[in-house]
GROMACS .gro file of N, CA and C in nm:
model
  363
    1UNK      N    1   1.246  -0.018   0.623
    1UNK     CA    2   1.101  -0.004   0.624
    1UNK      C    3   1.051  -0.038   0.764
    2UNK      N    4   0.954   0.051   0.856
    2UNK     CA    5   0.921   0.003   0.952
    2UNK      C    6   0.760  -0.043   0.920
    3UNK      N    7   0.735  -0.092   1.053
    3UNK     CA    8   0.617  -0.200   1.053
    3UNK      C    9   0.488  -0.094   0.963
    4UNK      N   10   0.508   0.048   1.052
    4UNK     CA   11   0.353   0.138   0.952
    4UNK      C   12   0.418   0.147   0.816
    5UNK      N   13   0.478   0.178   0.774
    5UNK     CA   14   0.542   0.171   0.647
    5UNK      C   15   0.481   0.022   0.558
    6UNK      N   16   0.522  -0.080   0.629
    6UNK     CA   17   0.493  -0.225   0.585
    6UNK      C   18   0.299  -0.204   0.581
    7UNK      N   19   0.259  -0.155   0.675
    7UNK     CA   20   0.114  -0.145   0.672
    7UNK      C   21   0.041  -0.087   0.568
    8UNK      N   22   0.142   0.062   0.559
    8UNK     CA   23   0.109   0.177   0.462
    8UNK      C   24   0.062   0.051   0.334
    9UNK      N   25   0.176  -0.017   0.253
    9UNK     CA   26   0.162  -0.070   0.173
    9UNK      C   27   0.132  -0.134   0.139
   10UNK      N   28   0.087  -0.234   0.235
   10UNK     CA   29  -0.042  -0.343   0.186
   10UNK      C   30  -0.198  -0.341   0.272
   11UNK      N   31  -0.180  -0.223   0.333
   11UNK     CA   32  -0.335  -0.170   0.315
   11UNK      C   33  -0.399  -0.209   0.462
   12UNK      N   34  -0.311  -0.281   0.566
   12UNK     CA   35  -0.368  -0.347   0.684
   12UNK      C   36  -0.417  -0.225   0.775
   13UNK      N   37  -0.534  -0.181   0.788
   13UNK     CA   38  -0.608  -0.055   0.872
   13UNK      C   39  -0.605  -0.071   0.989
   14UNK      N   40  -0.650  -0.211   1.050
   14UNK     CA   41  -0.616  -0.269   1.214
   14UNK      C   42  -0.494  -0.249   1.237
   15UNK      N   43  -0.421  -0.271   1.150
   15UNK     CA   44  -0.266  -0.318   1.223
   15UNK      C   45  -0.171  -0.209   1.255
   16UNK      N   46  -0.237  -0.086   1.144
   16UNK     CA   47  -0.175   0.057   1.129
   16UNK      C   48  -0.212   0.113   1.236
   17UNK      N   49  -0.363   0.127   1.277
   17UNK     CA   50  -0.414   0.166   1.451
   17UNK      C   51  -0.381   0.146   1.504
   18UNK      N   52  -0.336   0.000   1.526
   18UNK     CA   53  -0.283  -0.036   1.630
   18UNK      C   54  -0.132  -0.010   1.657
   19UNK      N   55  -0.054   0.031   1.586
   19UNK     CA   56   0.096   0.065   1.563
   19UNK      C   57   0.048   0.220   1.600
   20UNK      N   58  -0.036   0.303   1.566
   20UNK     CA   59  -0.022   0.450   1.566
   20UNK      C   60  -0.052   0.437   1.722
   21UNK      N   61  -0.165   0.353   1.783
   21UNK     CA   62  -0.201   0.369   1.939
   21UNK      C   63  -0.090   0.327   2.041
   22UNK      N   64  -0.020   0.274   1.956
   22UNK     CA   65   0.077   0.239   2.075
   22UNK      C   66   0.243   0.295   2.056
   23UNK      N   67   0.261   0.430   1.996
   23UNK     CA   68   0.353   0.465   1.962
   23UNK      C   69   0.462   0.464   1.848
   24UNK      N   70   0.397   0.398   1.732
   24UNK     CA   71   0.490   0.410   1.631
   24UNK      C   72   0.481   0.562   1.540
   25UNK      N   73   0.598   0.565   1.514
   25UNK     CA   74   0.651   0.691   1.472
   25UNK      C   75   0.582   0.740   1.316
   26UNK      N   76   0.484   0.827   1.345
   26UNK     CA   77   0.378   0.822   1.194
   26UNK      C   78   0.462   0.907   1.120
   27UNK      N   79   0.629   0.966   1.135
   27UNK     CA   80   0.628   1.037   1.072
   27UNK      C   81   0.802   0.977   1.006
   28UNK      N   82   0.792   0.864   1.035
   28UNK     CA   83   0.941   0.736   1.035
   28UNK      C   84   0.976   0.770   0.876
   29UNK      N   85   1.079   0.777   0.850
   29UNK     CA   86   1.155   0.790   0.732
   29UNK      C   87   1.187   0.676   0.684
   30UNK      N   88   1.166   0.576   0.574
   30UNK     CA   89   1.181   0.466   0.505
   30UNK      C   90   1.377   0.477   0.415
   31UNK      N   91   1.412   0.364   0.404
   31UNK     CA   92   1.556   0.382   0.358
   31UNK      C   93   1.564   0.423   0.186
   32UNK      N   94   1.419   0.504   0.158
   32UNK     CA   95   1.398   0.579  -0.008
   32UNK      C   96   1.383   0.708   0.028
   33UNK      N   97   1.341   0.762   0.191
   33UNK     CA   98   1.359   0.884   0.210
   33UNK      C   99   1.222   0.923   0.199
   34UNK      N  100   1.087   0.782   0.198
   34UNK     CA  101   0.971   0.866   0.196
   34UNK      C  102   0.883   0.826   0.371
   35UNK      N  103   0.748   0.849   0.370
   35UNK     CA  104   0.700   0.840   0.481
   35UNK      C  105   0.628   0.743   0.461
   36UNK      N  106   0.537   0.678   0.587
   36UNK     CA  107   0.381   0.593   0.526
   36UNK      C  108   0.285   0.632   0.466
   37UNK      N  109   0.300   0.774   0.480
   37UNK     CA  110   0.171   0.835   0.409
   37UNK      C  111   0.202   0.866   0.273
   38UNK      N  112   0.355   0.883   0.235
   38UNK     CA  113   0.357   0.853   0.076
   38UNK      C  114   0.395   0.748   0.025
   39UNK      N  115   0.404   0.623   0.107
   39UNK     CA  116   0.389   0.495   0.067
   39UNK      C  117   0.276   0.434   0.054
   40UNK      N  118   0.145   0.539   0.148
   40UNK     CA  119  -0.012   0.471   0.140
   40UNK      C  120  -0.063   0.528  -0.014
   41UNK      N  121  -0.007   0.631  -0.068
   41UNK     CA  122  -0.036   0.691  -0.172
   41UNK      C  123   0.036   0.615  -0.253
   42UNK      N  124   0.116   0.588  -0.291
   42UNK     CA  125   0.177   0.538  -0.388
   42UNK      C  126   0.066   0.382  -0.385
   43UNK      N  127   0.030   0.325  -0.331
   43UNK     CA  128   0.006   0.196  -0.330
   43UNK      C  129  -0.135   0.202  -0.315
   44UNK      N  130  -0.220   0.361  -0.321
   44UNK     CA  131  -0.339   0.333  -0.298
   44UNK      C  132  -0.464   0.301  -0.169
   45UNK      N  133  -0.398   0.333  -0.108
   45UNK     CA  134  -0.477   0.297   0.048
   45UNK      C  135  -0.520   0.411   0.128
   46UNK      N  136  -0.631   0.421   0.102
   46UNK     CA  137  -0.711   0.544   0.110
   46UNK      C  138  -0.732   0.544   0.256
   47UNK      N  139  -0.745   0.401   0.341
   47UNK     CA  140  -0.766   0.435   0.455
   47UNK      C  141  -0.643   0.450   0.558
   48UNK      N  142  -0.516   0.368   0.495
   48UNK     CA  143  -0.432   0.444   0.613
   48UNK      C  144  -0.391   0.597   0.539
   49UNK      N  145  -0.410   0.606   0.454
   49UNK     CA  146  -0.390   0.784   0.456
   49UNK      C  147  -0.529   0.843   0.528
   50UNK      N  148  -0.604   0.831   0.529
   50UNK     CA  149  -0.705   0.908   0.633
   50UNK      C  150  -0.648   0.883   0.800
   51UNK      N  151  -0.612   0.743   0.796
   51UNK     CA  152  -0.571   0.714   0.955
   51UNK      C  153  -0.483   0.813   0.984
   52UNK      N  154  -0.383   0.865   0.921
   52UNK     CA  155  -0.215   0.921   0.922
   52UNK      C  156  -0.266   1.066   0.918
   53UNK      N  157  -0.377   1.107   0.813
   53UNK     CA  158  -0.427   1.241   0.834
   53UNK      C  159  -0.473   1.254   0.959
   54UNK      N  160  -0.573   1.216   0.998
   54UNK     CA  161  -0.674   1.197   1.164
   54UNK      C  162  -0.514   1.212   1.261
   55UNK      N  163  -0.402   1.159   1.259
   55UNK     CA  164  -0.331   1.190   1.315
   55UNK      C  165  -0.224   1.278   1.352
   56UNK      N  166  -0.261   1.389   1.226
   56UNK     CA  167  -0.165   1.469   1.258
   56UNK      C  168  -0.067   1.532   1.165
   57UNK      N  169  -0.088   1.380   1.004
   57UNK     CA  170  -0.003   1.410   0.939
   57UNK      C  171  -0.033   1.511   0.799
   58UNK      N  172   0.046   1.561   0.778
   58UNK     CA  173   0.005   1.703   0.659
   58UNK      C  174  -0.028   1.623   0.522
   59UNK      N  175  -0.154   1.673   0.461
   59UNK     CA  176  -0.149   1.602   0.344
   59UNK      C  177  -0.056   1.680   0.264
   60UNK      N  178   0.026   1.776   0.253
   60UNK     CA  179   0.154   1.765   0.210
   60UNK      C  180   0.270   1.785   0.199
   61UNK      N  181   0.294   1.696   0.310
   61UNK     CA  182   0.413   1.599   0.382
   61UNK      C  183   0.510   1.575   0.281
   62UNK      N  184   0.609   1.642   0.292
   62UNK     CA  185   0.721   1.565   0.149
   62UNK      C  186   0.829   1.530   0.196
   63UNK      N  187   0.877   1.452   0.108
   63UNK     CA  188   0.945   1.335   0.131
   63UNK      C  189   1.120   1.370   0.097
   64UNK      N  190   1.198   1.279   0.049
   64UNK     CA  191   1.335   1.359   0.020
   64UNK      C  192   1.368   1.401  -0.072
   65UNK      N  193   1.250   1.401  -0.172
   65UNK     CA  194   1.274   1.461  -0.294
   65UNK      C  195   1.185   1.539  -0.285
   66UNK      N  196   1.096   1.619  -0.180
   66UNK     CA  197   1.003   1.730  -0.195
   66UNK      C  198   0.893   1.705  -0.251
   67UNK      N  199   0.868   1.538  -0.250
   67UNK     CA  200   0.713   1.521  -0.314
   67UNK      C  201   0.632   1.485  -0.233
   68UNK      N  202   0.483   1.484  -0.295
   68UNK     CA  203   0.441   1.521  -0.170
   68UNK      C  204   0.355   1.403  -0.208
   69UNK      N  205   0.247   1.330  -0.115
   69UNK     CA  206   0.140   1.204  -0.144
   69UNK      C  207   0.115   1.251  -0.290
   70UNK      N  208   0.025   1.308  -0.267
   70UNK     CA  209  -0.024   1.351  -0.458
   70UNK      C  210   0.074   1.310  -0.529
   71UNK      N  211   0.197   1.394  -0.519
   71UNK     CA  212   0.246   1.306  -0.625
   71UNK      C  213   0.293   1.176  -0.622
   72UNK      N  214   0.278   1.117  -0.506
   72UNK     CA  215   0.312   0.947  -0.546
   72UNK      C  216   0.184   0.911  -0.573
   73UNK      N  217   0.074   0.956  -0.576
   73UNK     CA  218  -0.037   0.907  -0.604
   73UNK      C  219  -0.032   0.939  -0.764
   74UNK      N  220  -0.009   0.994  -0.787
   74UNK     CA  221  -0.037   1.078  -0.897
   74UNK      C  222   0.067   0.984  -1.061
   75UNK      N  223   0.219   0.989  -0.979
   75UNK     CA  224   0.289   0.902  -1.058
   75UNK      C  225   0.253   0.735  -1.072
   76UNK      N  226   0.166   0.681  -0.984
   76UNK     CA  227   0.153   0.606  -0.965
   76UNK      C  228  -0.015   0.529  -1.043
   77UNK      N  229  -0.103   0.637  -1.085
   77UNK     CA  230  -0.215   0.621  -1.148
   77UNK      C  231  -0.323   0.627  -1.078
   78UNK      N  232  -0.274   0.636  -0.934
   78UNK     CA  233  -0.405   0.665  -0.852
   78UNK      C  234  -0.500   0.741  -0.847
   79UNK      N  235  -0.574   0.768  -0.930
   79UNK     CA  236  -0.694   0.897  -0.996
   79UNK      C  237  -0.785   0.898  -0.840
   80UNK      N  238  -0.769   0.795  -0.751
   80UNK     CA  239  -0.922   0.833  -0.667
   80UNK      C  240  -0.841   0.876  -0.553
   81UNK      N  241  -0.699   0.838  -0.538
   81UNK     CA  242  -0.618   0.858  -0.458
   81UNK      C  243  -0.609   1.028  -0.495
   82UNK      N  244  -0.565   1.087  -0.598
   82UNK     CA  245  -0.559   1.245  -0.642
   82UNK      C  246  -0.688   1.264  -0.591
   83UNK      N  247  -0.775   1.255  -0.632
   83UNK     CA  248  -0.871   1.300  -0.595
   83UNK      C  249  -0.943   1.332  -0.449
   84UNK      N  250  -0.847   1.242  -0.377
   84UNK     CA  251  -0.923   1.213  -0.214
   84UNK      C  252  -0.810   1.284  -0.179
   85UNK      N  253  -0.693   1.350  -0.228
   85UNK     CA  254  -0.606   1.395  -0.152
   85UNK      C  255  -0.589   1.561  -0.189
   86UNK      N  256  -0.654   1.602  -0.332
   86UNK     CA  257  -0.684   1.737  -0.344
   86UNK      C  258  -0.842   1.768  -0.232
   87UNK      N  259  -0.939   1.680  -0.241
   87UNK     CA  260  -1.059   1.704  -0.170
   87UNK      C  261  -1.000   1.764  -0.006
   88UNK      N  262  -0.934   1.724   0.060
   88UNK     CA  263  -0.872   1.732   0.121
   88UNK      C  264  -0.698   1.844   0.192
   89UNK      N  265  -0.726   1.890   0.042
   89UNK     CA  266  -0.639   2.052   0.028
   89UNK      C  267  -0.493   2.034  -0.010
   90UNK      N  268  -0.477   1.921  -0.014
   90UNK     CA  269  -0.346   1.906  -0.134
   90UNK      C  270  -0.329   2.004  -0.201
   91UNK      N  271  -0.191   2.007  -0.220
   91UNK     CA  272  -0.142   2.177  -0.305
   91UNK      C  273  -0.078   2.100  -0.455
   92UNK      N  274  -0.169   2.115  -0.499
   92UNK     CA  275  -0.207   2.089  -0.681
   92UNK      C  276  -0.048   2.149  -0.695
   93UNK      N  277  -0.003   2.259  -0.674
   93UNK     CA  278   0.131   2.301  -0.768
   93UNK      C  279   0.214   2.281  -0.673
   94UNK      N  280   0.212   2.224  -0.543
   94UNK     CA  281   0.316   2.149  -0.516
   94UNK      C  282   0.466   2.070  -0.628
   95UNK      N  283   0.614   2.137  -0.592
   95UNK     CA  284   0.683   2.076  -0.710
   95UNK      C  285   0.810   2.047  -0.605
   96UNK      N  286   0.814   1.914  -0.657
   96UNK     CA  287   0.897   1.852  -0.577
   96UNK      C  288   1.087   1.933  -0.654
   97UNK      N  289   1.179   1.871  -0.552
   97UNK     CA  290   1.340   1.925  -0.583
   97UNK      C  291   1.351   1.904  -0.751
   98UNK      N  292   1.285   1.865  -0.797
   98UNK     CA  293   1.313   1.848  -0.963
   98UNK      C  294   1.225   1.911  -1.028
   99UNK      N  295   1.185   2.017  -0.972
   99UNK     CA  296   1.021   2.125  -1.004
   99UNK      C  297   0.917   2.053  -1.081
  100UNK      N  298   0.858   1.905  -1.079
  100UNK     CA  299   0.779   1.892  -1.090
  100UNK      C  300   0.673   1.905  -1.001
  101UNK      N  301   0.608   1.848  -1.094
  101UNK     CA  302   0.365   1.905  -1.047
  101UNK      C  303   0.348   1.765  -1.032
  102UNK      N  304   0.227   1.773  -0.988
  102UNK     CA  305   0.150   1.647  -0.984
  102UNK      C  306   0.131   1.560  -1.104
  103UNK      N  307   0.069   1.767  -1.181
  103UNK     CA  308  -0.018   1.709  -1.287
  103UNK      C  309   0.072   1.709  -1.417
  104UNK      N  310   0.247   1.718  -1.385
  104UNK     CA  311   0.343   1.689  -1.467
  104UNK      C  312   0.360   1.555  -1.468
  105UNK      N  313   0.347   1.472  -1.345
  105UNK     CA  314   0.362   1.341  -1.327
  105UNK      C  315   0.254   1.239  -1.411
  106UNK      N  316   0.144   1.300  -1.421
  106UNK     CA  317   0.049   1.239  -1.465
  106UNK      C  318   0.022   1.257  -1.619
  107UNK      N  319   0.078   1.360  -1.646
  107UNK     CA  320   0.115   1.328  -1.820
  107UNK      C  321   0.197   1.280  -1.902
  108UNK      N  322   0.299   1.248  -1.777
  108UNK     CA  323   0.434   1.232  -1.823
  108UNK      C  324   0.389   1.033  -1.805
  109UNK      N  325   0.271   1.000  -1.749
  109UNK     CA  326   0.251   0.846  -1.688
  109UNK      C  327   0.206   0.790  -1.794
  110UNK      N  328   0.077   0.900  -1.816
  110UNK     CA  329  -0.046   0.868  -1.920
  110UNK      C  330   0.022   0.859  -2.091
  111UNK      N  331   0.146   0.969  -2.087
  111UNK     CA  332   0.248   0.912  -2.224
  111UNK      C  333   0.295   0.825  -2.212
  112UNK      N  334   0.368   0.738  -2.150
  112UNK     CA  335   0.390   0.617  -2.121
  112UNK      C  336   0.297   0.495  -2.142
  113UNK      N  337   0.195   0.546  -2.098
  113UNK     CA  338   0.080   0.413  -2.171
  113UNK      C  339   0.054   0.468  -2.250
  114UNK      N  340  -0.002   0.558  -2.346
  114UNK     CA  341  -0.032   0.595  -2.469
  114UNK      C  342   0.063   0.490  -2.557
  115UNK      N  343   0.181   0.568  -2.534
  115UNK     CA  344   0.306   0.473  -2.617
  115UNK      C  345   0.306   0.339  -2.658
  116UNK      N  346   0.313   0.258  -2.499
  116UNK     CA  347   0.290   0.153  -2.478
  116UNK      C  348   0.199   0.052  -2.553
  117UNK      N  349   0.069   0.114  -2.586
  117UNK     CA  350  -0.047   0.064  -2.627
  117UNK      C  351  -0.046   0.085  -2.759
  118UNK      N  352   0.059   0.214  -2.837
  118UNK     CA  353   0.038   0.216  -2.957
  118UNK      C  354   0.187   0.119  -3.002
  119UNK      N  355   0.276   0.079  -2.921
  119UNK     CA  356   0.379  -0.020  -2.985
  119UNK      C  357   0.309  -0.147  -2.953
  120UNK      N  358   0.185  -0.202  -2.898
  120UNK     CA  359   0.161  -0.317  -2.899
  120UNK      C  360   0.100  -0.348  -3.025
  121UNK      N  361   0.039  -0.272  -3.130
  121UNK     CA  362  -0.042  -0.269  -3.233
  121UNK      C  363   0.038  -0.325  -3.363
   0.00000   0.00000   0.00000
């Protein structure tokens, strides 16, 4: 994991600027095979994915399994995150090496808590 990576994921916006202004690699491969910008998605951080967009990076950028932010946003429950990343021209039928969708990820999440909530009863 490098330092924007470490940023991506806990959301530090100064610290990510300051790593992008002085040469860190916005497009660094993490040892899962994804980027910062689908680590800012997965974790929700709306502003270093705008920082990483403003710089250059594709909102959809895929990773080593061909997924793209959306879908780590997407598997992940991030509804404002999907949302800020289709506003933005995300490719909705984007399907990663295992031909999933986004919006396969997100039914396949939302059954998971359905479930969940009906074995707690």
């Amino acid at each position: 994991m490098t330092a924007l990576h470490w940023t991506a994921q806990n959301g530090h916006l100064g610290v990510a600027k300051l790593l992008a202004d002085n040469g860190a690699i916005i497009h660094a491969i993490d040892n899962n095979g994804r980027k910062p910008i689908h680590v800012a998605a997965l974790h929700g951080n709306r502003n270093i994915i705008k920082l990483l967009l403003s710089r250059g990076v594709s909102v959809d950028d895929i990773d080593k399994d061909g997924w793209t932010p959306l879908h780590y946003a997407a598997c992940s429950g991030r509804s404002e995150i999907v949302s800020f990343l289709l506003n933005r021209g995300a490719d909705i039928d984007a399907q990663g090496k295992n031909g999933r969708t986004a919006l396969k990820l997100t039914m396949a999440v939302e059954k998971v808590r359905q479930e969940q909530h009906l074995m707690r009863r």
